[in-house]
GROMACS .gro file of C-alpha atoms in nm:
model
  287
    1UNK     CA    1   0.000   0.000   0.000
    2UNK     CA    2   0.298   0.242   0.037
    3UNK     CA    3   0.665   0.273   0.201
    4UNK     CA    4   0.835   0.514   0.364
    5UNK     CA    5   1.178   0.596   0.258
    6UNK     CA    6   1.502   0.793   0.419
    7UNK     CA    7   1.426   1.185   0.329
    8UNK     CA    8   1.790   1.194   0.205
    9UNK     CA    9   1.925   0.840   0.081
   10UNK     CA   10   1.567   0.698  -0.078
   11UNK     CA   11   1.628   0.374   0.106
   12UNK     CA   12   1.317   0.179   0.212
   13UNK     CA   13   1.249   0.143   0.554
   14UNK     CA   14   0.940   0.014   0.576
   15UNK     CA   15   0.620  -0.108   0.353
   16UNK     CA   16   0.279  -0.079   0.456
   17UNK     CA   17   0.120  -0.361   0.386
   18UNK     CA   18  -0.322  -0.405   0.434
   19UNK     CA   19  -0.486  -0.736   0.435
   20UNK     CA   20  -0.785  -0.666   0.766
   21UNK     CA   21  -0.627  -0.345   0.803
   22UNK     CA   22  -0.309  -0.187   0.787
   23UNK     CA   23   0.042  -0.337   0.895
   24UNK     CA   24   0.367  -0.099   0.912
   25UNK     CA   25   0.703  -0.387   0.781
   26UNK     CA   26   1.019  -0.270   0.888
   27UNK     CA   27   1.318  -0.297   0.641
   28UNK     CA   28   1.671  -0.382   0.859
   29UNK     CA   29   1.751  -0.181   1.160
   30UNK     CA   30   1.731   0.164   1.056
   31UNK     CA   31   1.336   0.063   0.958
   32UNK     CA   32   1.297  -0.129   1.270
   33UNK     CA   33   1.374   0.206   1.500
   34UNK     CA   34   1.146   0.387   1.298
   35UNK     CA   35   0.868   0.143   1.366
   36UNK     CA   36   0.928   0.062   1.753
   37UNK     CA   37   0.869   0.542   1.761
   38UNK     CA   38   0.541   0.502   1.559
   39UNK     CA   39   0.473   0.238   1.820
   40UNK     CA   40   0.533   0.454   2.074
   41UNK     CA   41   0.371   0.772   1.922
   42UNK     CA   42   0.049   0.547   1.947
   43UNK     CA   43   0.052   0.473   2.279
   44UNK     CA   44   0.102   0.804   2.365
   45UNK     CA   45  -0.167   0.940   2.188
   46UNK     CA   46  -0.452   0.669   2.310
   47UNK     CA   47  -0.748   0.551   2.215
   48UNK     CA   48  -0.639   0.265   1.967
   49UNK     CA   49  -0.559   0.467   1.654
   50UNK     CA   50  -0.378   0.378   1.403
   51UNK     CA   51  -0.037   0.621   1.335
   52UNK     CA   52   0.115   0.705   0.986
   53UNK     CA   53   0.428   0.896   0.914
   54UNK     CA   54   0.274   1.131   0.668
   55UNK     CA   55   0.580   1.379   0.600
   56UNK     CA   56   0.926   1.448   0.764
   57UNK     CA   57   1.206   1.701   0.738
   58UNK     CA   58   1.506   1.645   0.568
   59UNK     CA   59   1.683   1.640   0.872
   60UNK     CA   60   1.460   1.377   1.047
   61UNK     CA   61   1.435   1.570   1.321
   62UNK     CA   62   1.047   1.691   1.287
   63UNK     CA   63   0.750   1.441   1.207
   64UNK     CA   64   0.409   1.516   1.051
   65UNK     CA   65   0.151   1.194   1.190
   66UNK     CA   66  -0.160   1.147   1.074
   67UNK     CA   67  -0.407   0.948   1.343
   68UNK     CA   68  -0.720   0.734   1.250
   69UNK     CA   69  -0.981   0.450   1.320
   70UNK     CA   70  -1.318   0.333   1.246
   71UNK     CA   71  -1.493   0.607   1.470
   72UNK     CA   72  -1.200   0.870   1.408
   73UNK     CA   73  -1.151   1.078   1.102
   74UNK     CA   74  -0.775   1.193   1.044
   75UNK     CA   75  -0.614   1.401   1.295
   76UNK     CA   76  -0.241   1.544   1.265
   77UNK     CA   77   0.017   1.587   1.515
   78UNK     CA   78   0.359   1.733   1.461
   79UNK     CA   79   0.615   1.497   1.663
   80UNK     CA   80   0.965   1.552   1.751
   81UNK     CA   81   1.128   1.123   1.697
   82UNK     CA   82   1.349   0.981   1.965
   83UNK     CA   83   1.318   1.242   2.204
   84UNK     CA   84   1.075   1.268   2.523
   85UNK     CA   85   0.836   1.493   2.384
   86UNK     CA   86   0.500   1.375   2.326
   87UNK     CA   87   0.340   1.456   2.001
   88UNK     CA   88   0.127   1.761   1.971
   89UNK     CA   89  -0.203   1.812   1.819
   90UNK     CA   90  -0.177   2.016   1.518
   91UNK     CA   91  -0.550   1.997   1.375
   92UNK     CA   92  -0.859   1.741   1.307
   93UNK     CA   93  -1.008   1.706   0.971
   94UNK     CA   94  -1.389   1.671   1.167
   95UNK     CA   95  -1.290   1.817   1.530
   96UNK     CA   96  -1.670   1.774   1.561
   97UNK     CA   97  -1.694   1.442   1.562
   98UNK     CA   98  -1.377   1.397   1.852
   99UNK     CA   99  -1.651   1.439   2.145
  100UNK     CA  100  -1.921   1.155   1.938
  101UNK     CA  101  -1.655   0.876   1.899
  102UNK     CA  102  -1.800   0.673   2.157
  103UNK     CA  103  -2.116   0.640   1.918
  104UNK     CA  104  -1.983   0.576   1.636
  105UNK     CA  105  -1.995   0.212   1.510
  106UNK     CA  106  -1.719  -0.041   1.456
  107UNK     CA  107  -1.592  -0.197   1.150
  108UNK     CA  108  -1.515  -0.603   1.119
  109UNK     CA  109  -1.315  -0.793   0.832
  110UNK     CA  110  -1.513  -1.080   0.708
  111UNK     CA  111  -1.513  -1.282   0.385
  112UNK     CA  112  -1.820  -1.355   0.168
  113UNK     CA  113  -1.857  -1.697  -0.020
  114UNK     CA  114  -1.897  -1.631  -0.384
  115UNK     CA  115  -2.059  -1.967  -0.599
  116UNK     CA  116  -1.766  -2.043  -0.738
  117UNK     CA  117  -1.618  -2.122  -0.387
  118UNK     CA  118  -1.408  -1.828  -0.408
  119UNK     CA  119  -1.377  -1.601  -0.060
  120UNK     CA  120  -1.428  -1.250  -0.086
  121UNK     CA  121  -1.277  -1.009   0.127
  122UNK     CA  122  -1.556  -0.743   0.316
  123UNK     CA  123  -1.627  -0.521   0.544
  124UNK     CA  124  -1.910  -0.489   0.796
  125UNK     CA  125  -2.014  -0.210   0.987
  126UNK     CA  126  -2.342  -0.307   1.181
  127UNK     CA  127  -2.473   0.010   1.387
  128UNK     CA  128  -2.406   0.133   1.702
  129UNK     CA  129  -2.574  -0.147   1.972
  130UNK     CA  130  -2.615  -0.367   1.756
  131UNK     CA  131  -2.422  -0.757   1.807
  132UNK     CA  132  -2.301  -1.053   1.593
  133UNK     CA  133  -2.604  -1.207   1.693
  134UNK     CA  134  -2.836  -0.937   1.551
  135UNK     CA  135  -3.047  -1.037   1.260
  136UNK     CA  136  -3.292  -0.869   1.006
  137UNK     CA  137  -3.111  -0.553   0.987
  138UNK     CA  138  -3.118  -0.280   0.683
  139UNK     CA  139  -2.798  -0.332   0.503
  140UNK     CA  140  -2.672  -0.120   0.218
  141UNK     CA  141  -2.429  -0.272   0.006
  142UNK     CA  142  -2.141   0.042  -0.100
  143UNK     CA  143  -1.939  -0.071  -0.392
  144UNK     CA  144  -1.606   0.065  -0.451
  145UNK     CA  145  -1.491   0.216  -0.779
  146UNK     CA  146  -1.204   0.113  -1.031
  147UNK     CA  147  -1.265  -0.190  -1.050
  148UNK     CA  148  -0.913  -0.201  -0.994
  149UNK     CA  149  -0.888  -0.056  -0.640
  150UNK     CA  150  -1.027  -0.162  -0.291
  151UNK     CA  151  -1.223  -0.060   0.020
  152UNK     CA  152  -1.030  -0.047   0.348
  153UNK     CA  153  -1.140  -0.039   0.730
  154UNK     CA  154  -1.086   0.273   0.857
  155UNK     CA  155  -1.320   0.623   0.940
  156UNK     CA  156  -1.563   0.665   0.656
  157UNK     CA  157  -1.857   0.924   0.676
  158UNK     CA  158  -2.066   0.775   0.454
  159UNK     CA  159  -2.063   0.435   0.619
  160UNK     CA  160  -2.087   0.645   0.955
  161UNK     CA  161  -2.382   0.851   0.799
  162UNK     CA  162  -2.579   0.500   0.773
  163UNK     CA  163  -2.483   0.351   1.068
  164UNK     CA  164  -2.608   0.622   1.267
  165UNK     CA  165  -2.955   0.551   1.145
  166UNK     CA  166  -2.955   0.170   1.198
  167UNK     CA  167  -2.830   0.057   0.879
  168UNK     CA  168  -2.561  -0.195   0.867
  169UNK     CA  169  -2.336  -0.136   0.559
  170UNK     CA  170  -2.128  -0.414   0.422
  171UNK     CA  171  -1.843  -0.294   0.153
  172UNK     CA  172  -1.752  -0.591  -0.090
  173UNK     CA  173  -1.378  -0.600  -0.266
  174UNK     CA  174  -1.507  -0.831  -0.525
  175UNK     CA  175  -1.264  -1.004  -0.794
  176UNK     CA  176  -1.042  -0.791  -0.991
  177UNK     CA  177  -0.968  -0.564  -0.632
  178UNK     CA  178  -0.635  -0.479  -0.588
  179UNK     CA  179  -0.459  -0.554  -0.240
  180UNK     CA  180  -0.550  -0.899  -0.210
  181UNK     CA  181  -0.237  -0.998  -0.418
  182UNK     CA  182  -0.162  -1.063  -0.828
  183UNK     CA  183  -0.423  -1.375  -0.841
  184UNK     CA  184  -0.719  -1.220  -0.698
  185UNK     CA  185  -0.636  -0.919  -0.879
  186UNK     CA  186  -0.631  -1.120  -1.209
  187UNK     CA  187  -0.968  -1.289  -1.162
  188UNK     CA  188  -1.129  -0.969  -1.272
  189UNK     CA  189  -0.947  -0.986  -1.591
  190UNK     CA  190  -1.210  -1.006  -1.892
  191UNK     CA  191  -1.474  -1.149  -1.621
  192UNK     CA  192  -1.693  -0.866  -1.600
  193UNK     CA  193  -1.938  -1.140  -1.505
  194UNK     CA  194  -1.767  -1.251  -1.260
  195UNK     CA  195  -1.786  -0.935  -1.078
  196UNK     CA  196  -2.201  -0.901  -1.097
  197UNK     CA  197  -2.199  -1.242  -0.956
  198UNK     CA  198  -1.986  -1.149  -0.680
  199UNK     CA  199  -2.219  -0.905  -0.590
  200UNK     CA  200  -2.539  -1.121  -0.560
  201UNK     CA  201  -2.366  -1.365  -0.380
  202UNK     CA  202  -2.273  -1.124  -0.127
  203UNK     CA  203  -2.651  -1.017  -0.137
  204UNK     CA  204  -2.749  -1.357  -0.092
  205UNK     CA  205  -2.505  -1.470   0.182
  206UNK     CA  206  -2.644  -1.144   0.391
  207UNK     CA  207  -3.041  -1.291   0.377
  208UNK     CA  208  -2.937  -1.640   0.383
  209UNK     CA  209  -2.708  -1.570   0.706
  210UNK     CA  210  -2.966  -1.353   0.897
  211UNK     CA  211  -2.790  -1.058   0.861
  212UNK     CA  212  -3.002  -0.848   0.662
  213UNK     CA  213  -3.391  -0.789   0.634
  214UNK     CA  214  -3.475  -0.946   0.289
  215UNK     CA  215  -3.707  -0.665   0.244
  216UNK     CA  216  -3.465  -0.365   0.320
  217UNK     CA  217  -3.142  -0.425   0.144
  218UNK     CA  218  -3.007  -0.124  -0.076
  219UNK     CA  219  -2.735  -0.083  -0.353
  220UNK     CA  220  -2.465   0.200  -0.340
  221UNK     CA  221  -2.222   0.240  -0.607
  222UNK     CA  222  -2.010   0.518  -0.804
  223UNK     CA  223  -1.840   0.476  -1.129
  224UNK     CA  224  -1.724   0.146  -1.136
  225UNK     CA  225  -1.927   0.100  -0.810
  226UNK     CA  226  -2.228   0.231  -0.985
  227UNK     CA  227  -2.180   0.039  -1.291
  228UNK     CA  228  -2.199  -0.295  -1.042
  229UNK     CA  229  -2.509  -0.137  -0.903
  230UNK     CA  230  -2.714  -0.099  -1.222
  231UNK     CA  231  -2.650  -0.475  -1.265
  232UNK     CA  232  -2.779  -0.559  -0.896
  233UNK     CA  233  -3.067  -0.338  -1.015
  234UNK     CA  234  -3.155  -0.545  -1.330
  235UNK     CA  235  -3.082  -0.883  -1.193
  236UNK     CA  236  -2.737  -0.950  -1.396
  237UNK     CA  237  -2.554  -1.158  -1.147
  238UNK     CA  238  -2.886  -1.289  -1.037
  239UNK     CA  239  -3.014  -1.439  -1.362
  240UNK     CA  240  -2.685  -1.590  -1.395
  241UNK     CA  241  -2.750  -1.773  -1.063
  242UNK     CA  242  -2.887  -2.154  -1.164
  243UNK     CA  243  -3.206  -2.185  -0.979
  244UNK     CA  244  -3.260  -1.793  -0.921
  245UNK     CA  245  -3.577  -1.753  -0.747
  246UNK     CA  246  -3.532  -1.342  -0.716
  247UNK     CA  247  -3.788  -1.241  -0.982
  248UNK     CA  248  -4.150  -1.264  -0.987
  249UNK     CA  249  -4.405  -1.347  -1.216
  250UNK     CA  250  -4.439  -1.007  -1.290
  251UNK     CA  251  -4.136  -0.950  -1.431
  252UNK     CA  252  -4.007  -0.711  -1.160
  253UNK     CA  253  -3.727  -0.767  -0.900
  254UNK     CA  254  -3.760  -0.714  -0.530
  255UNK     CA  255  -3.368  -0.745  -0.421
  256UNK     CA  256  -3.326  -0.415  -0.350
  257UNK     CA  257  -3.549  -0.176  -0.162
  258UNK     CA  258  -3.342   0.128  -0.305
  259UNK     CA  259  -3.048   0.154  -0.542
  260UNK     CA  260  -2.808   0.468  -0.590
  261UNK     CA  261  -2.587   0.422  -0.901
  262UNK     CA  262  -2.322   0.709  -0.977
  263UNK     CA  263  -2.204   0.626  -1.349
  264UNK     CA  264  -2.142   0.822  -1.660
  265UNK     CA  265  -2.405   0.688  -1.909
  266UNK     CA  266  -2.156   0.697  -2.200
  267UNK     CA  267  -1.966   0.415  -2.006
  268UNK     CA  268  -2.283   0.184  -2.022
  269UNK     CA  269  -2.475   0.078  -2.334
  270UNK     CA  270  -2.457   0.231  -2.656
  271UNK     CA  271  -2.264   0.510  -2.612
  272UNK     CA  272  -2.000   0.308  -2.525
  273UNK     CA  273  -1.842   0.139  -2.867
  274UNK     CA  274  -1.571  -0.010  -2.658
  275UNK     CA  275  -1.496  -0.421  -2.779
  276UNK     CA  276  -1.467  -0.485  -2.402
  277UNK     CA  277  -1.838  -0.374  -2.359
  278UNK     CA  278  -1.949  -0.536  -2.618
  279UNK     CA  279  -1.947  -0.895  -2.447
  280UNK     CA  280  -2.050  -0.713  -2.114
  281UNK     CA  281  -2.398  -0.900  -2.002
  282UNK     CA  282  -2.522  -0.612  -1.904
  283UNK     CA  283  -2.535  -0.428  -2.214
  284UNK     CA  284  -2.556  -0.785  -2.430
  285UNK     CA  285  -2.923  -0.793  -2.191
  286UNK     CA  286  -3.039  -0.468  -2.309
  287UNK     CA  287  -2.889  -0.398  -2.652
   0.00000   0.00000   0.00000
């Protein structure tokens, strides 16, 4: 996900590396030093954030940190390294929120089995009070951009925004996300499929394990996101499920109380004259 280099040499110190959430790898001694003073800058700030070295002097003798969670947005302190000086606070990005933490709601790393019997990585965010044992709850489904980029764990207002009004959110890295190393990465490769299924699995395994209220599920997507929410919408990974039972003899779909799709239209359909569309089953459905 990043490194941090010497501000003079360019060596590599240290990698970040984010499978659940972020890791900090030192590189020799020099990166191992550097690590064990994050470690300690996070103590001494509290309340279980997580610490990056966002920018440093040439000298190495003043830090900018940058200070985050699930219920924290980013906050900055300027930090003087391998001295006794605690870190100071230098601002908050949303110094509202630093008196509401307590309410905000958690994040947990699960994985979602897709029909093909591949594992998914997610993200779950069920609202403040409620427990692993809660069942029938709203859920939206967000959906990440890209497709070749990823959602992470960490403070985001959106998933905060919906949590706050007792909706759980889960956030799906379905195939072709990037962090989850070059295989996973390459399953997305030409499967646009692939993808919509991914996503009505993930719809699926949230009824089918109790999580979420059949009858109150949404869809949430932009660009790419929104692109895999039109296809929730019309049923495309659904109708590619054998034995789909999700429309009715009406002809209309009830899998999703509401859907919010943020997508140019000239990326979808027509307007889009692009060979890789062209086998896409969402436009191959409707054109």
């Amino acid at each position: 996900d990043g490194f941090i280099a010497h501000p003079i040499t360019g060596e590599i110190q240290a990698v970040y590396v984010t499978a659940a959430r972020t890791e900090l790898v030192p590189f020799g001694e020099d990166g191992k030093r550097l690590c064990a003073e994050l470690d300690r800058v996070k103590e001494q700030i509290g309340r279980n954030l997580d610490v990056h070295l966002t920018s440093r002097s040439l000298k190495d003798d003043t830090w900018i940190i940058t200070a985050t969670s699930d219920t924290a947005a980013a906050t900055y302190y300027l930090h003087i390294p391998y001295t006794d000086r605690p870190p100071s606070l230098l601002m908050e990005a949303r110094p509202q929120l630093s008196s509401l933490w307590r309410s905000l709601a958690m994040t947990e790393a699960i994985n979602v089995p897709a029909r093909d019997g591949e594992s998914l990585p997610a993200y779950l965010t069920r609202p403040k009070g409620a427990s692993s044992a809660s069942t029938n709850l709203p859920l939206a489904m967000v959906l990440h951009g890209g497709p070749n980029a990823r959602d992470y764990a960490g403070f985001d207002a959106l998933t905060q925004l919906l949590a706050s009004r007792g909706i759980a959110v889960l956030s799906l890295n379905y195939r072709g996300s990037t962090g989850y190393g070059r295989r996973f990465y390459s399953l997305g490769m030409g499967d646009v499929k692939g993808m919509h299924e991914d996503v009505e699995d993930a719809r699926r395994w949230a009824i089918e394990s109790g999580l979420a209220d059949p009858q109150k599920v949404a869809i949430v997507g932009g660009s790419w996101g929104g692109y895999l929410a039109l296809g929730g919408a019309t049923g495309i990974g659904s109708s590619m499920h054998e034995g789909d039972d999700s429309i009715d003899a009406s002809g209309s779909s009830p899998r999703y109380a509401a859907v919010v799709a943020i997508v140019p239209l000239v990326t979808v359909g027509c307007a889009n004259t692009s060979p890789a569309f062209r086998n896409d089953p969402l436009v191959k459905q409707y054109w």
